[in-house]
Amino acid sequence: MSKKLIIPKQIVTVDNDDNIFLNKCVEISNGVITSVRKFSNEEIKSFSGEVINAENLTLIPGFVQTHIHLCQTLFRGLADNLELLDWLQQRIFPYENAHNKSSLRSSVKLGINELLLGGTTTILDMGTLRHQEVIFKELINSGVRAFAGKCMIDINDLYPTFKESTKNELDESYELAKTFHGKNNGKIKYGFAPRFVLSCTEELLIETGQMQKDFEGSLFHTHSSENKKEIEEVKKLHNKENIDYFNSIGVLNSRTVLAHGIHVNENEIEILKNQKVNIAHCPSSNLKLGSGIADIPKFLEEGISVSLGADGAPCNNELNIFTEMRLAALIQKPFHGPLAMDAKTVFRLATINGAKALGLGKEIGSVEVGKKADLVLMNLDTPLLSLSNDEENIYSKIVYSAGRNNIDSVMVEGEWKVKNSKSLLYDEKELRATGESELSQLLNRV
Ligand SMILES: [Zn+2]
């Protein structure tokens, strides 16, 4: 049995009482947290397993990002200053269409590396149209916790070569779900991923909603209500706004994750609430594409599930939960006042709320006995952060001031992925060199 004992300065538990513990240790057996308590010096000395002396570090739960496109990491910086439909038509669809297996593998590794170095241990990925098995294989090799699924596109007026038949999309998704759902000791789960209303037939959306029910614990993951022009097009096609349309075809429930939810009318807020739909809020992407600002305080007030995601590297241009947390807080304050989106609320969105949105609220998202040891050690004792050791100040430090450079170590289910701020998985020079070469070949194929 593999055992570990972490002795941190403090533990930000994110449990129901928001406990912050000083002088307590976390014991891990076979990837599960088995105790969170004080250990005597004797117990520590006689502990049979790895003892991690982290007296200057703060232990937090691993971050959860509920909307990511690993296949786009290679395209970072190549699609700036565009709005959604142009961004898709001129850059992102042509680039995704040009992926072969090796360019996709390179993109996925770059993304996973960045996410882990930044303390993100669980993601929901949107996948891509072709070679989806490559994404699953790299997720499995890395050991991160992930929901992923083949991105489904069966109509595409923006870039017609980037689509497949409805039958192909449904059959391939079903086969992939059969193969990968529950893999890697349950760390991999399937997230059915129709891209968005404008690239999916009604048949595809309805059948996908049905198929999702065949795989317990899987998700229905799509984009919605991101951009005003997108909504005008949806209205032309279906005579309804985006969420209203999804509701009318019966694909909304507690297993649905909708990325964005910016342009949402009052009726649609009721739908989100009644159907217990999860919103993945992506503030950087929403600002950079000029899409707008989702009314997150209103959603939270209504009890709607909200979590955070960086979206893809070319609309951000980071996959950095610290940027998303900081922006999620700051962009609301001009509208709702400085009390809106306090640091503790935002930290919960990035941890336990993300876990709950994925249906993993009992497994991850907090530091509690019985949960999987998806954990992050942060160095918050630097001269660049607040000098106050007041309990509530910890959230302020993490959300408003800290960043990826404060991440010391990261583990997923008890296995170290990052130590001393260095990846244990990838050689960064090799990642960079392969990425450069794959990108230049891909651009020649476009
Ligand atoms: Zn997206």
XYZ file of C-alpha atoms and ligand atoms in Angstrom:
447
model
C 0.000 0.000 0.000
C 1.418 3.375 -1.006
C 1.273 5.882 1.848
C 2.151 9.559 2.100
C 2.062 12.071 4.928
C 2.008 15.776 4.078
C 2.919 18.222 6.845
C 1.964 21.682 5.568
C 1.894 25.057 7.288
C -1.853 25.221 6.787
C -4.670 23.502 4.949
C -7.376 25.400 3.072
C -9.937 22.608 3.113
C -12.863 24.087 1.114
C -15.126 21.843 3.197
C -18.701 22.886 4.035
C -17.467 25.066 6.915
C -14.542 26.537 4.961
C -12.181 25.244 7.624
C -8.578 26.376 7.525
C -6.362 24.144 9.652
C -2.987 24.965 11.156
C -0.612 22.254 12.387
C -2.555 19.383 10.905
C -1.255 16.681 8.587
C -2.856 14.926 5.640
C -2.374 11.178 5.396
C -2.874 9.520 2.017
C -3.223 5.794 1.350
C -3.483 4.501 -2.207
C -4.466 7.910 -3.528
C -7.212 8.573 -0.983
C -7.090 11.001 1.968
C -7.331 8.792 5.052
C -6.842 11.375 7.783
C -6.612 15.114 8.341
C -5.447 15.615 11.912
C -2.550 16.437 14.209
C 0.192 13.814 14.180
C 2.578 13.484 17.125
C 6.334 13.594 16.505
C 6.393 9.907 17.346
C 3.767 9.116 14.747
C 5.624 11.149 12.140
C 8.938 9.442 12.949
C 7.472 5.977 12.697
C 5.333 6.713 9.602
C 5.860 4.002 7.005
C 5.669 5.916 3.732
C 6.771 9.162 2.098
C 6.797 12.071 4.564
C 6.563 15.489 2.911
C 7.818 18.256 5.166
C 6.056 21.309 3.779
C 6.092 23.544 6.851
C 6.239 26.708 4.753
C 3.610 25.667 2.229
C -0.182 25.871 2.071
C -2.145 22.804 1.031
C -5.230 23.342 -1.131
C -7.416 21.092 -3.285
C -6.376 20.758 -6.932
C -8.159 23.189 -9.221
C -10.953 22.053 -11.535
C -11.430 23.676 -14.963
C -14.725 22.812 -16.591
C -14.090 24.101 -20.104
C -10.811 23.467 -21.969
C -9.726 22.780 -25.566
C -6.429 20.876 -25.350
C -6.323 20.527 -29.134
C -5.926 24.309 -29.475
C -2.844 24.824 -27.291
C -0.627 24.724 -30.365
C -2.507 27.739 -31.793
C -1.818 30.128 -28.915
C -1.157 33.634 -30.181
C -2.319 32.867 -33.717
C -5.897 34.129 -33.429
C -5.799 37.429 -31.587
C -8.141 40.386 -32.135
C -11.055 38.480 -33.648
C -14.613 37.911 -32.495
C -16.105 34.452 -32.115
C -17.473 33.604 -35.573
C -14.505 35.168 -37.421
C -12.126 33.548 -34.926
C -13.642 30.144 -35.748
C -13.936 30.693 -39.492
C -10.566 32.313 -40.212
C -8.335 30.499 -37.747
C -9.598 27.865 -35.367
C -11.632 25.607 -37.677
C -8.908 25.639 -40.385
C -6.237 24.869 -37.780
C -8.192 22.105 -36.036
C -9.018 20.684 -39.473
C -5.280 20.512 -40.247
C -4.384 18.474 -37.149
C -2.843 15.075 -37.712
C -2.159 12.666 -34.873
C 1.297 13.978 -34.053
C 0.361 17.679 -34.060
C -2.646 16.867 -31.894
C -0.481 14.870 -29.475
C 1.935 17.779 -29.186
C -0.903 20.258 -28.530
C -2.461 18.050 -25.866
C 0.834 17.512 -24.027
C 1.545 21.262 -24.043
C -1.891 21.866 -22.551
C -1.669 19.208 -19.858
C 1.806 20.412 -18.893
C 0.571 23.978 -18.492
C -2.520 22.967 -16.526
C -0.605 20.780 -14.078
C 2.152 23.357 -13.503
C -0.641 25.786 -12.629
C -2.287 23.462 -10.109
C -5.214 22.247 -12.240
C -5.769 18.540 -11.641
C -9.191 18.000 -13.274
C -10.511 19.238 -16.598
C -13.494 18.969 -18.891
C -12.115 19.011 -22.435
C -14.071 19.722 -25.631
C -11.934 17.457 -27.832
C -11.689 17.787 -31.584
C -13.329 16.379 -34.702
C -10.707 13.779 -35.665
C -8.173 11.556 -33.869
C -9.933 11.945 -30.492
C -8.288 8.728 -29.275
C -4.956 10.609 -29.226
C -6.378 13.007 -26.620
C -7.609 10.127 -24.472
C -4.261 8.346 -24.687
C -2.316 11.426 -23.590
C -4.772 12.112 -20.769
C -4.303 8.532 -19.582
C -0.489 8.730 -19.888
C -0.415 11.926 -17.837
C -2.682 10.611 -15.078
C -4.746 13.797 -14.844
C -8.437 13.545 -14.036
C -10.494 14.428 -17.071
C -13.791 14.341 -18.834
C -13.233 14.421 -22.571
C -15.103 13.611 -25.742
C -14.917 13.851 -29.490
C -16.047 17.273 -30.651
C -19.101 16.629 -32.842
C -19.762 18.740 -35.949
C -22.220 17.663 -38.678
C -22.991 21.022 -40.291
C -20.510 23.809 -40.839
C -21.327 26.896 -42.882
C -18.268 28.669 -41.505
C -15.743 26.081 -42.747
C -17.483 23.297 -44.687
C -14.609 20.798 -44.828
C -14.526 20.634 -41.036
C -17.454 18.311 -40.381
C -18.474 14.655 -40.612
C -21.796 12.914 -41.229
C -24.375 12.772 -38.434
C -24.096 8.983 -38.362
C -20.312 9.114 -38.149
C -20.430 11.603 -35.265
C -22.896 9.500 -33.285
C -21.270 6.127 -33.985
C -17.748 7.317 -33.298
C -18.753 9.055 -30.057
C -20.545 5.917 -28.881
C -17.513 3.738 -29.615
C -15.129 6.162 -27.901
C -17.380 6.332 -24.844
C -17.494 2.524 -24.724
C -13.704 2.372 -24.901
C -12.669 5.220 -22.596
C -15.477 6.012 -20.101
C -14.224 4.949 -16.661
C -10.654 4.241 -17.821
C -7.510 4.836 -15.757
C -8.993 3.804 -12.437
C -12.054 5.957 -13.167
C -10.028 9.131 -13.688
C -11.164 9.347 -17.331
C -14.832 9.904 -18.047
C -16.705 10.679 -21.223
C -18.071 14.140 -21.951
C -20.208 14.098 -25.115
C -19.230 17.233 -26.981
C -21.478 18.648 -29.710
C -19.601 21.881 -30.571
C -22.469 24.407 -30.539
C -25.910 24.859 -32.059
C -24.594 26.306 -35.327
C -22.464 23.234 -36.062
C -24.953 20.544 -35.056
C -28.161 19.237 -36.599
C -31.123 18.850 -34.291
C -30.920 15.094 -34.820
C -27.300 15.076 -33.620
C -28.130 17.068 -30.488
C -31.164 14.973 -29.555
C -29.451 11.630 -30.217
C -26.400 12.763 -28.236
C -28.642 13.683 -25.313
C -30.094 10.155 -25.439
C -26.692 8.495 -25.774
C -25.322 10.386 -22.786
C -27.883 8.640 -20.593
C -26.403 5.230 -21.547
C -23.116 6.088 -19.821
C -23.620 6.704 -16.131
C -21.494 9.560 -14.881
C -20.874 11.006 -18.352
C -21.669 14.583 -19.372
C -23.233 16.590 -22.208
C -20.793 19.442 -22.844
C -21.343 22.254 -25.332
C -21.060 26.016 -25.904
C -24.032 28.308 -25.478
C -25.006 31.971 -25.609
C -21.472 33.231 -26.080
C -21.868 35.842 -28.787
C -24.693 38.088 -30.007
C -24.253 37.169 -33.698
C -24.279 33.492 -32.733
C -27.633 33.987 -31.000
C -29.077 35.843 -34.010
C -28.108 32.873 -36.198
C -29.625 30.402 -33.719
C -32.825 32.463 -33.712
C -32.979 32.464 -37.521
C -32.623 28.681 -37.571
C -34.780 27.669 -34.627
C -36.865 30.712 -33.742
C -35.563 30.546 -30.196
C -32.577 31.760 -28.233
C -29.846 29.295 -27.436
C -30.756 27.889 -24.016
C -34.466 28.048 -24.791
C -33.741 25.950 -27.887
C -31.670 23.371 -25.977
C -34.489 23.093 -23.468
C -37.102 22.617 -26.199
C -35.223 19.564 -27.539
C -34.729 18.060 -24.086
C -30.954 18.108 -23.712
C -30.678 20.153 -20.517
C -30.300 18.511 -17.115
C -27.859 18.276 -14.207
C -25.386 16.391 -16.431
C -25.173 19.298 -18.895
C -22.248 21.734 -18.848
C -22.727 24.855 -20.972
C -19.666 26.989 -21.570
C -20.207 30.781 -21.327
C -23.898 31.650 -20.814
C -23.307 35.363 -21.461
C -26.372 36.458 -23.437
C -29.126 34.785 -21.476
C -32.668 36.147 -21.050
C -34.796 35.996 -17.880
C -36.726 32.974 -19.102
C -33.474 31.165 -19.813
C -32.178 31.880 -16.308
C -35.302 30.094 -15.025
C -34.542 27.176 -17.351
C -30.934 26.921 -16.128
C -32.182 26.937 -12.559
C -35.021 24.443 -13.027
C -33.004 21.998 -15.122
C -29.990 22.296 -12.765
C -27.685 23.076 -15.698
C -24.001 23.822 -14.995
C -22.419 26.971 -16.413
C -18.678 26.980 -17.158
C -17.662 30.623 -16.828
C -14.631 31.602 -18.947
C -13.949 35.282 -18.203
C -10.643 35.683 -20.092
C -12.059 34.171 -23.249
C -15.241 36.225 -22.962
C -13.240 39.443 -22.673
C -10.639 38.643 -25.320
C -13.183 37.678 -27.988
C -15.218 40.726 -26.993
C -18.168 38.417 -26.312
C -19.460 40.098 -23.163
C -19.701 39.490 -19.431
C -21.877 36.743 -17.993
C -24.041 37.815 -15.056
C -22.441 35.363 -12.639
C -23.605 37.060 -9.402
C -27.190 36.708 -10.671
C -26.638 33.005 -11.479
C -25.175 32.376 -8.024
C -28.038 34.253 -6.372
C -30.455 31.973 -8.240
C -28.547 28.894 -7.080
C -27.270 28.027 -10.566
C -24.085 25.932 -10.649
C -21.090 27.996 -11.820
C -17.512 26.824 -12.250
C -14.479 28.178 -14.130
C -12.497 27.341 -17.247
C -9.774 28.912 -19.359
C -11.363 27.731 -22.646
C -8.646 27.361 -25.313
C -5.171 28.883 -25.500
C -5.927 30.984 -28.634
C -8.799 32.894 -26.973
C -7.121 33.556 -23.624
C -3.965 33.182 -24.163
C -3.248 31.143 -21.040
C -4.683 28.046 -19.400
C -4.239 29.641 -16.019
C -6.835 29.275 -13.255
C -5.332 32.222 -11.351
C -6.132 34.554 -14.248
C -9.666 33.158 -14.425
C -10.211 33.569 -10.670
C -8.898 37.115 -10.612
C -10.971 38.153 -13.612
C -14.089 36.319 -12.413
C -13.918 38.527 -9.339
C -12.856 41.839 -10.873
C -15.076 42.044 -13.961
C -18.263 41.933 -11.864
C -17.344 44.714 -9.469
C -18.044 47.671 -11.781
C -21.597 46.312 -12.245
C -22.402 44.872 -8.836
C -20.119 46.783 -6.473
C -16.940 45.742 -4.650
C -18.665 43.210 -2.404
C -19.679 41.031 -5.364
C -17.642 37.888 -6.059
C -15.506 37.931 -2.918
C -12.299 35.906 -2.975
C -13.662 32.962 -0.985
C -16.662 32.573 -3.326
C -14.386 32.655 -6.352
C -11.969 30.117 -4.837
C -14.915 27.764 -4.309
C -15.917 28.164 -7.992
C -12.431 27.005 -8.986
C -12.435 23.973 -6.676
C -15.516 22.389 -5.090
C -18.060 23.978 -7.464
C -16.099 22.627 -10.425
C -16.073 19.194 -8.818
C -19.837 19.327 -8.234
C -20.511 20.504 -11.790
C -18.810 17.349 -13.055
C -20.678 15.144 -10.589
C -17.468 14.600 -8.597
C -18.453 16.586 -5.499
C -18.029 13.550 -3.260
C -14.678 12.547 -4.780
C -12.614 15.724 -5.198
C -12.693 19.514 -4.781
C -11.836 19.714 -1.084
C -9.303 18.370 1.412
C -11.402 15.921 3.431
C -11.144 12.339 4.602
C -12.433 9.933 1.974
C -11.705 12.199 -0.967
C -9.166 11.484 -3.686
C -5.799 13.098 -3.018
C -5.839 15.672 -5.825
C -3.780 18.236 -3.959
C -1.623 21.299 -4.491
C 1.068 22.820 -2.284
C 1.462 26.594 -2.676
C 4.118 28.932 -1.393
C 2.161 31.921 -0.086
C 4.988 33.222 2.103
C 6.732 35.385 -0.454
C 7.392 39.133 -0.223
C 5.091 39.670 -3.206
C 1.992 38.531 -1.317
C 0.104 40.000 1.625
C 2.077 39.728 4.855
C -1.025 39.130 6.953
C -1.557 35.614 8.227
C -5.189 36.276 9.039
C -7.324 33.292 7.982
C -9.622 35.119 5.563
C -6.581 36.722 3.978
C -5.580 33.383 2.473
C -8.385 33.581 -0.101
C -7.407 37.123 -0.986
C -3.794 36.051 -1.486
C -4.723 33.135 -3.728
C -7.409 34.859 -5.817
C -6.092 38.415 -6.151
C -2.308 38.133 -5.916
C -0.893 34.647 -6.304
C -0.131 32.946 -9.605
C 1.349 29.867 -11.138
C 4.777 30.805 -9.818
C 3.448 30.162 -6.305
C 2.694 26.522 -7.113
C 5.263 24.221 -5.525
C 3.874 20.686 -5.945
C 0.863 19.005 -7.495
C -0.502 15.505 -7.091
C -3.380 13.649 -8.713
C -4.837 10.753 -6.738
C -1.738 10.595 -4.559
C 0.772 10.652 -7.432
C 3.152 13.586 -7.791
C 2.951 15.316 -11.165
C 4.825 18.501 -10.219
C 7.513 18.866 -7.566
C 9.592 21.955 -6.747
C 7.653 23.735 -9.523
C 8.981 21.286 -12.132
C 6.974 18.825 -14.186
C 7.737 15.196 -13.423
C 5.989 14.180 -16.658
C 7.467 16.182 -19.469
C 10.791 17.548 -20.638
C 9.869 21.164 -21.369
C 12.647 21.696 -23.936
C 11.401 18.698 -25.848
C 7.767 19.868 -25.568
C 8.731 23.258 -26.961
C 10.869 21.902 -29.797
C 8.280 19.342 -30.876
C 5.526 21.951 -30.624
C 7.405 24.405 -32.852
C 8.037 21.775 -35.468
C 4.461 20.424 -35.387
C 3.028 23.931 -35.618
C 5.061 24.875 -38.678
C 4.080 21.625 -40.430
C 0.433 22.154 -39.491
C 0.439 25.695 -40.874
C 1.764 24.286 -44.159
C -1.177 21.892 -44.278
C -3.818 24.624 -43.757
Zn -14.741 26.691 -25.855
